[in-house]
Tab-separated table of C-alpha atoms in Angstrom:
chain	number	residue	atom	x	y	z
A	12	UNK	CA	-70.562	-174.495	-305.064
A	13	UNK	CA	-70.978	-178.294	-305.779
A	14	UNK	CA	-72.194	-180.817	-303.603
A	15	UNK	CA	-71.280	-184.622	-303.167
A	16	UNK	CA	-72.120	-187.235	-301.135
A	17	UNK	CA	-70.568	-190.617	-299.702
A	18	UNK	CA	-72.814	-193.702	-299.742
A	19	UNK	CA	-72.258	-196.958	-297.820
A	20	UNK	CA	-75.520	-198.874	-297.022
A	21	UNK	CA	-76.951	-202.209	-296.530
A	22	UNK	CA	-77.706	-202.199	-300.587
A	23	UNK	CA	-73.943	-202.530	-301.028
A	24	UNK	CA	-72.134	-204.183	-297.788
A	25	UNK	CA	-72.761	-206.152	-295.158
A	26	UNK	CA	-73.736	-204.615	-291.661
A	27	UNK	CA	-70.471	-205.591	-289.978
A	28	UNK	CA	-68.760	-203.291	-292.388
A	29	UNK	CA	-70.851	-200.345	-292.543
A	30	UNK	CA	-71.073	-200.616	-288.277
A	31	UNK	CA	-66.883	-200.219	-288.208
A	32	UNK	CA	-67.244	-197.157	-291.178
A	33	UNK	CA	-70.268	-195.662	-288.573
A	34	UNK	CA	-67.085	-195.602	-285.989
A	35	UNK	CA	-66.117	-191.998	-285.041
A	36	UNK	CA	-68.660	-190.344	-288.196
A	37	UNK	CA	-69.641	-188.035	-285.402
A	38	UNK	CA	-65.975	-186.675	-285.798
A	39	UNK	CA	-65.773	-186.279	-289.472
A	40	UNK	CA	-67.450	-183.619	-290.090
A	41	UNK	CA	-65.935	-180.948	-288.108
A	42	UNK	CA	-62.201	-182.350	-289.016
A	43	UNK	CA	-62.961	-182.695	-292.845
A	44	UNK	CA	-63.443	-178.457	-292.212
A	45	UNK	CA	-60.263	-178.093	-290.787
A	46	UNK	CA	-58.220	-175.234	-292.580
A	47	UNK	CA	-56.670	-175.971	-295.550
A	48	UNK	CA	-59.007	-178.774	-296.496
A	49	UNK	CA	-61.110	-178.544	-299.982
A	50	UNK	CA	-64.504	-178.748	-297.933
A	51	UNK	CA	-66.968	-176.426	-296.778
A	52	UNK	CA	-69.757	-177.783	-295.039
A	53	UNK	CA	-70.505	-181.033	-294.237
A	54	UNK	CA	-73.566	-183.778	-292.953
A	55	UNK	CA	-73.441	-187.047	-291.423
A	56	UNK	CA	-76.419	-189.776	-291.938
A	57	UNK	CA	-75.862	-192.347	-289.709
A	58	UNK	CA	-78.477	-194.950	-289.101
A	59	UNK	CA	-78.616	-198.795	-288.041
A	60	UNK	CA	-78.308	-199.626	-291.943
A	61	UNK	CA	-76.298	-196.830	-293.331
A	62	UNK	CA	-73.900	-194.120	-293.138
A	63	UNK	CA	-73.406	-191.277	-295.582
A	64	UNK	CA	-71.379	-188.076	-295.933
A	65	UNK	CA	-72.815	-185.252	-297.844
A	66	UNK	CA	-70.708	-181.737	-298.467
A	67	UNK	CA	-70.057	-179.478	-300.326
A	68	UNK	CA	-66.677	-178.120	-302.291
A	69	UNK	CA	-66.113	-174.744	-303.835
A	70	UNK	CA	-66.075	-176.829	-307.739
A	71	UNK	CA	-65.741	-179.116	-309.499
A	72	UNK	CA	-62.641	-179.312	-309.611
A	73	UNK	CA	-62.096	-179.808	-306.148
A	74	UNK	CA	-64.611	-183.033	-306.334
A	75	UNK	CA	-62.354	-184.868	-306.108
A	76	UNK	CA	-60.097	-183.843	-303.239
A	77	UNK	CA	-62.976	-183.291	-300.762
A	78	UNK	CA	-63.529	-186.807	-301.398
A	79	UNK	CA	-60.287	-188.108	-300.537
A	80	UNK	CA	-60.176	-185.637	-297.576
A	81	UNK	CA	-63.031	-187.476	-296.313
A	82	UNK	CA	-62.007	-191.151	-296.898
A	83	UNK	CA	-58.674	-190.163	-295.312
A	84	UNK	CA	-60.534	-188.864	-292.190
A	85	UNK	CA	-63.417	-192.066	-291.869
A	86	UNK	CA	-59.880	-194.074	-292.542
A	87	UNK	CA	-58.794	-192.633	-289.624
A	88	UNK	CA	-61.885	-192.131	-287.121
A	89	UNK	CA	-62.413	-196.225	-288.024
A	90	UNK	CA	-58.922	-197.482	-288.121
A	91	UNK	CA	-59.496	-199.173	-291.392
A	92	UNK	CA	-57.128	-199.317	-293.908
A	93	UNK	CA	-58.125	-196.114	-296.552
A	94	UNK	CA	-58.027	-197.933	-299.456
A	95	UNK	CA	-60.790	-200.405	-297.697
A	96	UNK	CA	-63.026	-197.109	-296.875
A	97	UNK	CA	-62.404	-195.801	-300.229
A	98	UNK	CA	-63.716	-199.141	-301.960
A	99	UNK	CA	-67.059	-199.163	-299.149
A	100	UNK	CA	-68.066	-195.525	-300.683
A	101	UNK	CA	-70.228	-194.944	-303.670
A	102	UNK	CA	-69.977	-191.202	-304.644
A	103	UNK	CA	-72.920	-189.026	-305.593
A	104	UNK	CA	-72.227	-185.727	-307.645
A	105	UNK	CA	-74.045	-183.126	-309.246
A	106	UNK	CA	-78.288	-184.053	-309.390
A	107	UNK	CA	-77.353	-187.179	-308.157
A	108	UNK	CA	-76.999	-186.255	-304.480
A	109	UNK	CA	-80.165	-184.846	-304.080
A	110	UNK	CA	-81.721	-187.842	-305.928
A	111	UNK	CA	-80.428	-190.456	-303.761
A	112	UNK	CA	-80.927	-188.153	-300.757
A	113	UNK	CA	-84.547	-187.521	-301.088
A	114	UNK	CA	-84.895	-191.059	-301.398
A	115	UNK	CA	-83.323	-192.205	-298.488
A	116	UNK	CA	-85.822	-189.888	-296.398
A	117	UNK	CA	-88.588	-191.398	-298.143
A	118	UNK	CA	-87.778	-194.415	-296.938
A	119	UNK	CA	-87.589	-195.732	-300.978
A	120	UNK	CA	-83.860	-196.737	-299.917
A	121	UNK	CA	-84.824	-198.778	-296.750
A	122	UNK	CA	-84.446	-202.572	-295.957
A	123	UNK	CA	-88.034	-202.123	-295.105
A	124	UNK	CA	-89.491	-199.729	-297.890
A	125	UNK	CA	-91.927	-196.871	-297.153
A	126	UNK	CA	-90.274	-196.563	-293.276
A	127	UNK	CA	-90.936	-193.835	-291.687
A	128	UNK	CA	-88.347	-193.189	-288.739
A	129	UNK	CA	-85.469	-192.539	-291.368
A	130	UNK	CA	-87.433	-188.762	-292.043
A	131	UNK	CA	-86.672	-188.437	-288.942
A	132	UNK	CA	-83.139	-189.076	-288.905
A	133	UNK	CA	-82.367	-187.514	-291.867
A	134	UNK	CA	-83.942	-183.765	-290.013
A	135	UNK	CA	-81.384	-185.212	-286.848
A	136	UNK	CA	-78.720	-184.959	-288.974
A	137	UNK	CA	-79.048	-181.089	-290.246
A	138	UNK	CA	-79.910	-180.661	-286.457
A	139	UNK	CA	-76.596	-182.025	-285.144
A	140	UNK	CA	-74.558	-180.329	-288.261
A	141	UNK	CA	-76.505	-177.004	-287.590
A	142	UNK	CA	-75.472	-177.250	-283.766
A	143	UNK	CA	-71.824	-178.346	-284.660
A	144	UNK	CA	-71.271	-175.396	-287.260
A	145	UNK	CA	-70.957	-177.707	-289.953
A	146	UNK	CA	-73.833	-177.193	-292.379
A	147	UNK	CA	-73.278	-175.142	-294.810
A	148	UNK	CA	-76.155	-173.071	-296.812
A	149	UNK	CA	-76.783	-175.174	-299.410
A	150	UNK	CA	-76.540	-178.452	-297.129
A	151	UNK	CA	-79.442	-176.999	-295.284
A	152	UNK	CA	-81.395	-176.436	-297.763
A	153	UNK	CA	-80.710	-179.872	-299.434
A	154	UNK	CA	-81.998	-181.887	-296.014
A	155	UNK	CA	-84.673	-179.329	-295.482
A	156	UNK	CA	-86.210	-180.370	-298.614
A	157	UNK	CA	-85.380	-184.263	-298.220
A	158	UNK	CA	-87.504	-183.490	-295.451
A	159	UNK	CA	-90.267	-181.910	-297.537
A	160	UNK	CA	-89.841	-184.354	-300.297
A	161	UNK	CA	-90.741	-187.340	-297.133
A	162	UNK	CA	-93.512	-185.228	-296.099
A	163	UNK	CA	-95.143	-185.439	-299.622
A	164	UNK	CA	-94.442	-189.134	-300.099
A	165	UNK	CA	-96.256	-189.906	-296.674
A	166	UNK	CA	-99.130	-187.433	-297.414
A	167	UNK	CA	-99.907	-188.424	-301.396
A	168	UNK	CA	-99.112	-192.508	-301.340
A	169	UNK	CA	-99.842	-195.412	-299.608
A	170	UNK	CA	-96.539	-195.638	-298.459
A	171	UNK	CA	-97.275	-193.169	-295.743
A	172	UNK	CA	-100.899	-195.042	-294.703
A	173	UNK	CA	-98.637	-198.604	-293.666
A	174	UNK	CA	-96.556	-197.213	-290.960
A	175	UNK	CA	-94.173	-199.587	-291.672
A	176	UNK	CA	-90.724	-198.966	-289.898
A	177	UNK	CA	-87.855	-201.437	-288.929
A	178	UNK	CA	-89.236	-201.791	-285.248
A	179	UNK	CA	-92.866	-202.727	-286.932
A	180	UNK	CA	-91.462	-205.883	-288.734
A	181	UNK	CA	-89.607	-206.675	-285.879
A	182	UNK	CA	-92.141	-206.459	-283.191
A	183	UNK	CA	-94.171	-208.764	-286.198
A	184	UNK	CA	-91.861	-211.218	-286.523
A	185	UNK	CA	-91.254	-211.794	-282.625
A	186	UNK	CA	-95.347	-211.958	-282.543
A	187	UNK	CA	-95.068	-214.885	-285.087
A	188	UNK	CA	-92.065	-216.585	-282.738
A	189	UNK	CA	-94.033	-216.401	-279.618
A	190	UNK	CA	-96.195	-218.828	-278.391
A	191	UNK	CA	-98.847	-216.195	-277.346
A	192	UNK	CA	-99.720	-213.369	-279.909
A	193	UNK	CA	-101.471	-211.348	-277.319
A	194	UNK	CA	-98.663	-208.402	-275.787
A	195	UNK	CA	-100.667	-207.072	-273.283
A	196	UNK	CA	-99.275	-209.654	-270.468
A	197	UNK	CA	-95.729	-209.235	-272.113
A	198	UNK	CA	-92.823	-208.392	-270.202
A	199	UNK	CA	-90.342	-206.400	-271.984
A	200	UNK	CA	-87.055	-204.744	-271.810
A	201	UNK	CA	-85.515	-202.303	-273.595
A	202	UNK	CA	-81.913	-201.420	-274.391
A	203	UNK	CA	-81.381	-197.753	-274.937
A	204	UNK	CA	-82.607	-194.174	-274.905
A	205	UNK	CA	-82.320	-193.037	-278.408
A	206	UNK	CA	-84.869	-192.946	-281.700
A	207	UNK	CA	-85.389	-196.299	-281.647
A	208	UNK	CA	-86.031	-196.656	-278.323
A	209	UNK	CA	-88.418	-194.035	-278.577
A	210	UNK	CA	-90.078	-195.655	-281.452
A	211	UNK	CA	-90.339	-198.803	-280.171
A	212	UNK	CA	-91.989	-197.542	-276.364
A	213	UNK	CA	-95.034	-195.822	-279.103
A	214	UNK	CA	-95.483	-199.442	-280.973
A	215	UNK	CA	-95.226	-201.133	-277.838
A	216	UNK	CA	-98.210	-199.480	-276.512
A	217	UNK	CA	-100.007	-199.908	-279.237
A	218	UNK	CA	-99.646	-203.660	-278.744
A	219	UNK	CA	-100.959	-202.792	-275.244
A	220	UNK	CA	-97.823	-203.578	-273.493
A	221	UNK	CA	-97.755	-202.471	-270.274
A	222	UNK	CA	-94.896	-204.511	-268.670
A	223	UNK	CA	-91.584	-202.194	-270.044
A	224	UNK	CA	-88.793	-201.711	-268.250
A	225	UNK	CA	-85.499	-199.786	-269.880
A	226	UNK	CA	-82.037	-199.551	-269.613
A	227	UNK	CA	-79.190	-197.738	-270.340
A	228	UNK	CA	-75.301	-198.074	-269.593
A	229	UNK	CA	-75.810	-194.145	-270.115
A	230	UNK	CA	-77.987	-193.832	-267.045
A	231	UNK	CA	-80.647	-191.906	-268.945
A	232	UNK	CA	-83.437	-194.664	-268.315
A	233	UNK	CA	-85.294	-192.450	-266.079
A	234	UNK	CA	-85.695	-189.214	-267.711
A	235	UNK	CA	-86.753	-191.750	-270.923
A	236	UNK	CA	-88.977	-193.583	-268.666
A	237	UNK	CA	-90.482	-190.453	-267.063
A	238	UNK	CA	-92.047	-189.210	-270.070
A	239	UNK	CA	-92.330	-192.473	-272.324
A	240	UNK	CA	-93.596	-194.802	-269.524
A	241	UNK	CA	-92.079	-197.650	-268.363
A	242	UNK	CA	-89.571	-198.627	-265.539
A	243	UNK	CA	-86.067	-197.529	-265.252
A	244	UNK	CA	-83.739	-200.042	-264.827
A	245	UNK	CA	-80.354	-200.276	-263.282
A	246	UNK	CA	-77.275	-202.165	-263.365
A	247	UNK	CA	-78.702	-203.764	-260.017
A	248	UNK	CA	-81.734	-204.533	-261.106
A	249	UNK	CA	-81.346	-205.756	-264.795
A	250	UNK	CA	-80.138	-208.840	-264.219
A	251	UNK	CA	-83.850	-210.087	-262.710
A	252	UNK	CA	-85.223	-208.014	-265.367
A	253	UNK	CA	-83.908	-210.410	-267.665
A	254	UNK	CA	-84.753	-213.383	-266.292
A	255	UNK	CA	-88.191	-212.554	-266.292
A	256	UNK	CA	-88.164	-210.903	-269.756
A	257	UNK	CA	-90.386	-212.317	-272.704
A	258	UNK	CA	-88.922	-210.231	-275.030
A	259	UNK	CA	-85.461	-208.271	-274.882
A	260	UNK	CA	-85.069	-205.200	-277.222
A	261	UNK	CA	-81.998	-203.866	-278.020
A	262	UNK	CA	-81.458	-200.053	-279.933
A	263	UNK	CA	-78.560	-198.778	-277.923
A	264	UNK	CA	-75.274	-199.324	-280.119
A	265	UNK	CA	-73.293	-199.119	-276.787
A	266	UNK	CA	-70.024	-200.339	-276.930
A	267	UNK	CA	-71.046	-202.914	-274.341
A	268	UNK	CA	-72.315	-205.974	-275.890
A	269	UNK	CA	-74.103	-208.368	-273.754
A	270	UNK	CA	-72.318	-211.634	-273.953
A	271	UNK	CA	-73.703	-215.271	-274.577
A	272	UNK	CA	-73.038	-216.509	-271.135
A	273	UNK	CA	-74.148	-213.558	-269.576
A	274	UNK	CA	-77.308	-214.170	-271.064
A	275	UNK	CA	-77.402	-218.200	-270.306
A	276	UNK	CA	-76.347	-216.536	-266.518
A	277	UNK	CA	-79.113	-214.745	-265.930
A	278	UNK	CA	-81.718	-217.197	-267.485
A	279	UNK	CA	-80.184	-219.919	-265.012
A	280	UNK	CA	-82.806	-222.213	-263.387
A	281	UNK	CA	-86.133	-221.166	-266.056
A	282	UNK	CA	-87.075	-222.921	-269.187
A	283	UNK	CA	-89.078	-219.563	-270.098
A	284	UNK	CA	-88.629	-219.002	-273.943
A	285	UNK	CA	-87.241	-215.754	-274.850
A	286	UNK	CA	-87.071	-213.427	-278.064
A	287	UNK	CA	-84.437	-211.387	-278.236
A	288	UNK	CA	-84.345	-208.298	-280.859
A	289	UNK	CA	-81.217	-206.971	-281.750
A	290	UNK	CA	-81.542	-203.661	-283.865
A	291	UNK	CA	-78.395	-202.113	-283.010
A	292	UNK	CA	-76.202	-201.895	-285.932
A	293	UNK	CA	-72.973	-202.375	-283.835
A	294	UNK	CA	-75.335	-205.180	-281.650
A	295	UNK	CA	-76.212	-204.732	-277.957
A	296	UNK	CA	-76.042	-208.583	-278.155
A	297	UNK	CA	-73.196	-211.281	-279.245
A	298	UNK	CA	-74.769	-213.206	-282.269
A	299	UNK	CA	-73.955	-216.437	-280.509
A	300	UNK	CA	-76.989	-215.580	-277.893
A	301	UNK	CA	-79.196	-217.134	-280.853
A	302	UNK	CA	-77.202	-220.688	-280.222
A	303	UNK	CA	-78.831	-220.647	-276.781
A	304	UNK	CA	-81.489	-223.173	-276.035
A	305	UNK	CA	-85.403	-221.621	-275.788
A	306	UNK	CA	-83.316	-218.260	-277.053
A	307	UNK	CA	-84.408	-216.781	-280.453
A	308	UNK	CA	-82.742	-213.751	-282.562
A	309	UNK	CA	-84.225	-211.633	-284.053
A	310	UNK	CA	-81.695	-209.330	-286.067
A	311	UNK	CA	-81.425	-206.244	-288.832
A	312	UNK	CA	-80.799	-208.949	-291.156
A	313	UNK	CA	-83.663	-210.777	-289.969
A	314	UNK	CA	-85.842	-207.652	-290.477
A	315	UNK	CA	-84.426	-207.305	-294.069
A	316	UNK	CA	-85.406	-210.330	-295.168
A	317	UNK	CA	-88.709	-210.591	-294.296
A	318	UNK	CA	-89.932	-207.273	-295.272
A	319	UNK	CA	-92.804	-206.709	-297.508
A	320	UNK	CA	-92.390	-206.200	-300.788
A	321	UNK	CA	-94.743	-202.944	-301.576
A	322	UNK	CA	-97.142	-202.096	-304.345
A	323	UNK	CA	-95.078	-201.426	-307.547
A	324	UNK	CA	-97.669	-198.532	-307.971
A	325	UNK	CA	-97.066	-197.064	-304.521
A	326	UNK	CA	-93.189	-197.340	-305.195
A	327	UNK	CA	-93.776	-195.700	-308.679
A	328	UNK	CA	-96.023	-192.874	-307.391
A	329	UNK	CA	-92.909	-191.549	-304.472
A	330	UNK	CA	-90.436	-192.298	-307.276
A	331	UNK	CA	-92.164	-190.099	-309.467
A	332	UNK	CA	-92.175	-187.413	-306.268
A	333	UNK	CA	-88.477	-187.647	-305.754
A	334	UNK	CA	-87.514	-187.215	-309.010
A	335	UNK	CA	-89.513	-184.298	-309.631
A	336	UNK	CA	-88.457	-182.552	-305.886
A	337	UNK	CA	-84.702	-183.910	-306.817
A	338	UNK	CA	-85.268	-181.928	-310.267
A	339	UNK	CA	-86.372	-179.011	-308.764
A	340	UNK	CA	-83.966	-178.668	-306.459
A	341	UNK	CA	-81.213	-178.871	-308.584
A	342	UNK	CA	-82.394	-176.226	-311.117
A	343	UNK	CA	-82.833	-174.242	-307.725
A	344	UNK	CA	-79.031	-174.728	-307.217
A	345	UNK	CA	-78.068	-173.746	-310.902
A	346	UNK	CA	-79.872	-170.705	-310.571
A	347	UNK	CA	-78.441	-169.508	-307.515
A	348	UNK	CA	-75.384	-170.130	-309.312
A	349	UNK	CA	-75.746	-168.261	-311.895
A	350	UNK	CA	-77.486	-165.393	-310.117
A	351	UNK	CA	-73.663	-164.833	-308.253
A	352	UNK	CA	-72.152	-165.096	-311.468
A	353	UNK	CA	-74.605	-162.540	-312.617
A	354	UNK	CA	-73.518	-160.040	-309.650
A	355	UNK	CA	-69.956	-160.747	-309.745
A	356	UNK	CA	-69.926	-159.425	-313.300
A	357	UNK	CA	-72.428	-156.817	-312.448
A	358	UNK	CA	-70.256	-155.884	-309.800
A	359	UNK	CA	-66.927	-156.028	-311.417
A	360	UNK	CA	-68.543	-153.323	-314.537
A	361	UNK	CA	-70.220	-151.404	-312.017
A	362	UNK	CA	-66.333	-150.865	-310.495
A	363	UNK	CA	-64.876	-150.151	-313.653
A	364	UNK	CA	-67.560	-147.911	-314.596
A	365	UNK	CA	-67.455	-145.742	-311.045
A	366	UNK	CA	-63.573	-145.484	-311.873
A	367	UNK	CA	-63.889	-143.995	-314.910
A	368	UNK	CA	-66.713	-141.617	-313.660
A	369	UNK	CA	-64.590	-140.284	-311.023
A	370	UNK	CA	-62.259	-139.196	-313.757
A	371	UNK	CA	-64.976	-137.226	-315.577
A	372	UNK	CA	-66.090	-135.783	-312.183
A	373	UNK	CA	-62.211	-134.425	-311.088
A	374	UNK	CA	-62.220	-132.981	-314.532
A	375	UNK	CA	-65.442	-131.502	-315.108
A	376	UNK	CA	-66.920	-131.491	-311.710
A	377	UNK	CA	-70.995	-131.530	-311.435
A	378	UNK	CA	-71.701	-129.248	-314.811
A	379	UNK	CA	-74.567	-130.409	-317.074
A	380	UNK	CA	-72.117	-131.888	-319.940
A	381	UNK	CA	-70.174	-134.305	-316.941
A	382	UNK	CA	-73.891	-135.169	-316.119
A	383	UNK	CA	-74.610	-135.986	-319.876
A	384	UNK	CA	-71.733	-138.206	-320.031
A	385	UNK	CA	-72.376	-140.293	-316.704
A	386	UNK	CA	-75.868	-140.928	-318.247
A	387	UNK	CA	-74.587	-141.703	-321.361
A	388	UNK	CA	-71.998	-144.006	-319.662
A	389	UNK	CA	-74.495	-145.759	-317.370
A	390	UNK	CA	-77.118	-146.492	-320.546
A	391	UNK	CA	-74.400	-147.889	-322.186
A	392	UNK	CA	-73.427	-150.505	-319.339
A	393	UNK	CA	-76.931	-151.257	-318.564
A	394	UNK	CA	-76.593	-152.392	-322.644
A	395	UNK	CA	-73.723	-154.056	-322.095
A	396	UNK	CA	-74.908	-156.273	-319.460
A	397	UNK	CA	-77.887	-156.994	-320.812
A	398	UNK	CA	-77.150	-159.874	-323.214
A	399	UNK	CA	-74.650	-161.493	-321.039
A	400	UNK	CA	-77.562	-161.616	-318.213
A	401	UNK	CA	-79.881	-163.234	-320.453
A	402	UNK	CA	-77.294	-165.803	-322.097
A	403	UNK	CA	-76.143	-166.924	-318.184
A	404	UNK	CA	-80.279	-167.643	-318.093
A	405	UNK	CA	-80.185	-169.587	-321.047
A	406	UNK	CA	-77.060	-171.602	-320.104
A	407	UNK	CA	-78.178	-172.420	-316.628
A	408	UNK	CA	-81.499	-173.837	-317.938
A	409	UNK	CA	-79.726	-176.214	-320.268
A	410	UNK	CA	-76.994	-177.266	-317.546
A	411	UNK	CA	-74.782	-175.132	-318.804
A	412	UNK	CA	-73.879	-172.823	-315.970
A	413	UNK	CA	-70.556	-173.690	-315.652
A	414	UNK	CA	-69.470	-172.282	-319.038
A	415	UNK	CA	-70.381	-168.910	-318.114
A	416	UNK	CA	-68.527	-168.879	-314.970
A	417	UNK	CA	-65.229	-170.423	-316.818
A	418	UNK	CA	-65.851	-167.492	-318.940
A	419	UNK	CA	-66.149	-165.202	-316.657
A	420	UNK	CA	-62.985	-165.953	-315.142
A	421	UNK	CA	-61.354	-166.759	-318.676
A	422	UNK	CA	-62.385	-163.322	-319.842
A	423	UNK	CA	-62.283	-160.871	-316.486
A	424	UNK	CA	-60.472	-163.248	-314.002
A	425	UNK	CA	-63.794	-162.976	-312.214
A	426	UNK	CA	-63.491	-165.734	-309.372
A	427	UNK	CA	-67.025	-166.658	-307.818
A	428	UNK	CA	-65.372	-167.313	-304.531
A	429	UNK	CA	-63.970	-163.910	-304.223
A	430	UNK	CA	-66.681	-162.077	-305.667
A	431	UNK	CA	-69.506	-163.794	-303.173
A	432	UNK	CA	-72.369	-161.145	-303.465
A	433	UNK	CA	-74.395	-159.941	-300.789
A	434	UNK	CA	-77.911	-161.112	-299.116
A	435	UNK	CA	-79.088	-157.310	-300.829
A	436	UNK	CA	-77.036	-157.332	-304.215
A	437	UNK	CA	-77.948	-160.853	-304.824
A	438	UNK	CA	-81.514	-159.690	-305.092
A	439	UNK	CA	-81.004	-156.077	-306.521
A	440	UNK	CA	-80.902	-155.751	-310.419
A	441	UNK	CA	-79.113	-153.353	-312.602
A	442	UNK	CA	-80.425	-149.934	-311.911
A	443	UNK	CA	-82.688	-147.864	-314.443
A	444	UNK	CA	-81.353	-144.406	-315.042
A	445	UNK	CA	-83.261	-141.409	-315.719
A	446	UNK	CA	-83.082	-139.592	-318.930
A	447	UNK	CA	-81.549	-135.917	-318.474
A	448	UNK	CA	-84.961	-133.923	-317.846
A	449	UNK	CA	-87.152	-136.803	-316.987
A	450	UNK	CA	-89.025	-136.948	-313.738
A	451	UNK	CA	-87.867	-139.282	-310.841
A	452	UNK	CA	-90.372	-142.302	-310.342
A	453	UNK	CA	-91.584	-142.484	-306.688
């Protein structure tokens, strides 16, 4: 099996464009598994920043069809033009996708570096693929050790002491807008239910806020309010929300954007200066709000750009722990490679070997010289297969693992697809048999 991935992030493209490739990836997945299709599991990583595809294929091969049945289906979930999507991708293959991967939910690949709410998405995502049918094994077992691989950076660098995140230099750069530092006498609102949200109710009290309301076109503010804190707000009650807001927070990617002149509406008849944060990557707010008098904007862009810059030595340290978790995952895959190549040729003797034993048996039946002969035979395949166990080894230590399969099916039209072992032969070796006269082991 071979895994790829497709990359579009704020590294590469603006956030207009990955926002309209992040339109419908909730879809993708289960379509790119449609029958017929070249794909066999899939995960979606979508995040205000970035959105990446990650599946797997049955080989190489078939690389690069998966890939185009995935372009073809983002092409289509956006409504942009597939050559346009196509462009917007980078493609991982091979070591690479765990690499980049385990980055990402380090937070090495963030506009702020070192943040830590994108572990958190990253373990979303295998949730929602789990819960949609779409993971496959080795999918799960690449996120589940992204999500080991974050846990290590946090726990063995300083990256993990900052508790940095995108709402942190936010909520830091609207403290350096306002005229008063102090949050405590703050009144907030929040747009949306979701991660962020969440995230930003936790830093919000930590600033001492106690003034939140929240709202949500959803109408989920007050089961978020009921065990987050904070006031749920309505469509009836929002608008005087707003006018009294300090600061307005927006996380909720809703397809409803709150317009300039709703904004200049509701703010009629007060010269109060507001902040407005806008960390929605499809915005909960039209850009033009920031052309408002005593109106400031504070956007992912924004957040981007100011980030610190961490220590080289902290960024070397979690490089150092991807690469080696990104290495050892990888040699993980190769040999669970080869160990089903190793089975479906085990398998495949072991066939030919019970064929031509049942011969001997209709011929001789159970005397002691059809006995001698099925020992005989069985030493001599366990001899057989011993070399070719060892070499498939060798070959998947150096990289080489896909030689022996082409071999295999070159040689004994062995396909690995066809010849998937089970959960008990995968782990069961070649059998010892007893010598004529000797003594069963216990």
């Amino acid at each position: 099996m071979v895994l790829l991935s497709l990359v579009a992030t704020h590294s590469d493209l603006d956030l207009e464009t990955v926002a309209r490739l992040s339109a419908g990836s909730s879809e993708v997945a289960a379509n790119v598994l449609a029958d017929g299709r070249p794909v066999s599991g899939a995960v979606v990583l979508a995040t205000c920043n970035r959105v990446e595809f990650y599946c797997e294929t049955g080989a190489d091969s078939d690389v690069e069809a998966a890939r185009s049945a995935v372009v073809a289906e983002i092409a289509r979930q956006s409504g942009l033009d597939e050559r346009l999507v196509s462009r917007s991708f980078t493609t991982n293959t091979g070591p690479d996708v765990a690499r980049h991967l385990f980055s990402v939910g380090a937070g090495l690949d963030s506009a702020v570096i070192g943040e830590r709410e994108i572990a958190g998405q990253v373990r979303r995502a295998l949730n929602v693929a789990q819960q949609a049918g779409t993971a496959s094994g080795s999918l799960v077992r690449l996120f589940q050790t992204a999500s080991r691989t974050a846990k290590d950076v946090g726990a063995q660098t300083a990256l993990g002491g900052r508790g940095l995140s995108i709402v942190s230099v936010a909520l830091e750069l609207a403290t350096d807008l306002a005229e008063d530092r102090d949050w405590s006498g703050k009144n907030v609102v929040v747009f949306g239910t979701g991660a962020y949200a969440g995230a930003t109710m936790a830093l919000l009290r930590e600033r001492s806020c106690a003034n939140v309301a929240v709202y949500s076109s959803s109408g989920r503010a007050r089961t978020f309010t009921a065990t987050r804190g904070g006031t749920p707000l309505t469509e009836e009650t929002l608008p005087a929300a707003l006018a009294a807001a300090d600061v307005v927070i927006g996380c909720s990617g809703s397809d409803l954007q709150v317009s300039a002149e709703r904004v200049e509406e509701v703010r009629r008849g007060t010269d109060k200066p507001l902040i407005i944060i806008d960390l929605a990557l499809t915005h909960d707010f039209e850009p033009a709000v920031g052309d408002l008098d005593g109106v400031d904007l504070i956007t992912l862009e924004s957040v981007r750009l100011a980030a610190p810059e961490e220590q080289a030595e902290s960024v070397h340290q979690a490089a150092e722990i991807v690469t080696h978790a990104a290495r050892a995952f990888e040699e993980e895959q190769q040999a669970r490679t080869i160990d089903t190549a190793i089975v479906a040729l085990r398998r495949h003797t072991m066939a030919v070997l019970e064929t031509e034993l049942e011969k001997v048996r209709s011929q001789h039946g159970c005397t002691g010289p059809a006995q001698e002969v099925e020992f005989a035979m069985r030493r001599m395949v366990k001899q057989l297969l011993h070399l070719p166990t060892v070499r498939a080894r060798e070959l998947a230590a150096d990289g080489r693992q896909h030689e022996y399969i082409a071999a295999l099916e070159a040689l004994y039209g062995i396909s690995l697809g066809e010849a998937a072992p089970t959960a008990a032969e995968d782990n069961c070796p070649v059998p010892r048999q007893s010598e004529p006269g000797e003594a069963a082991s216990a």
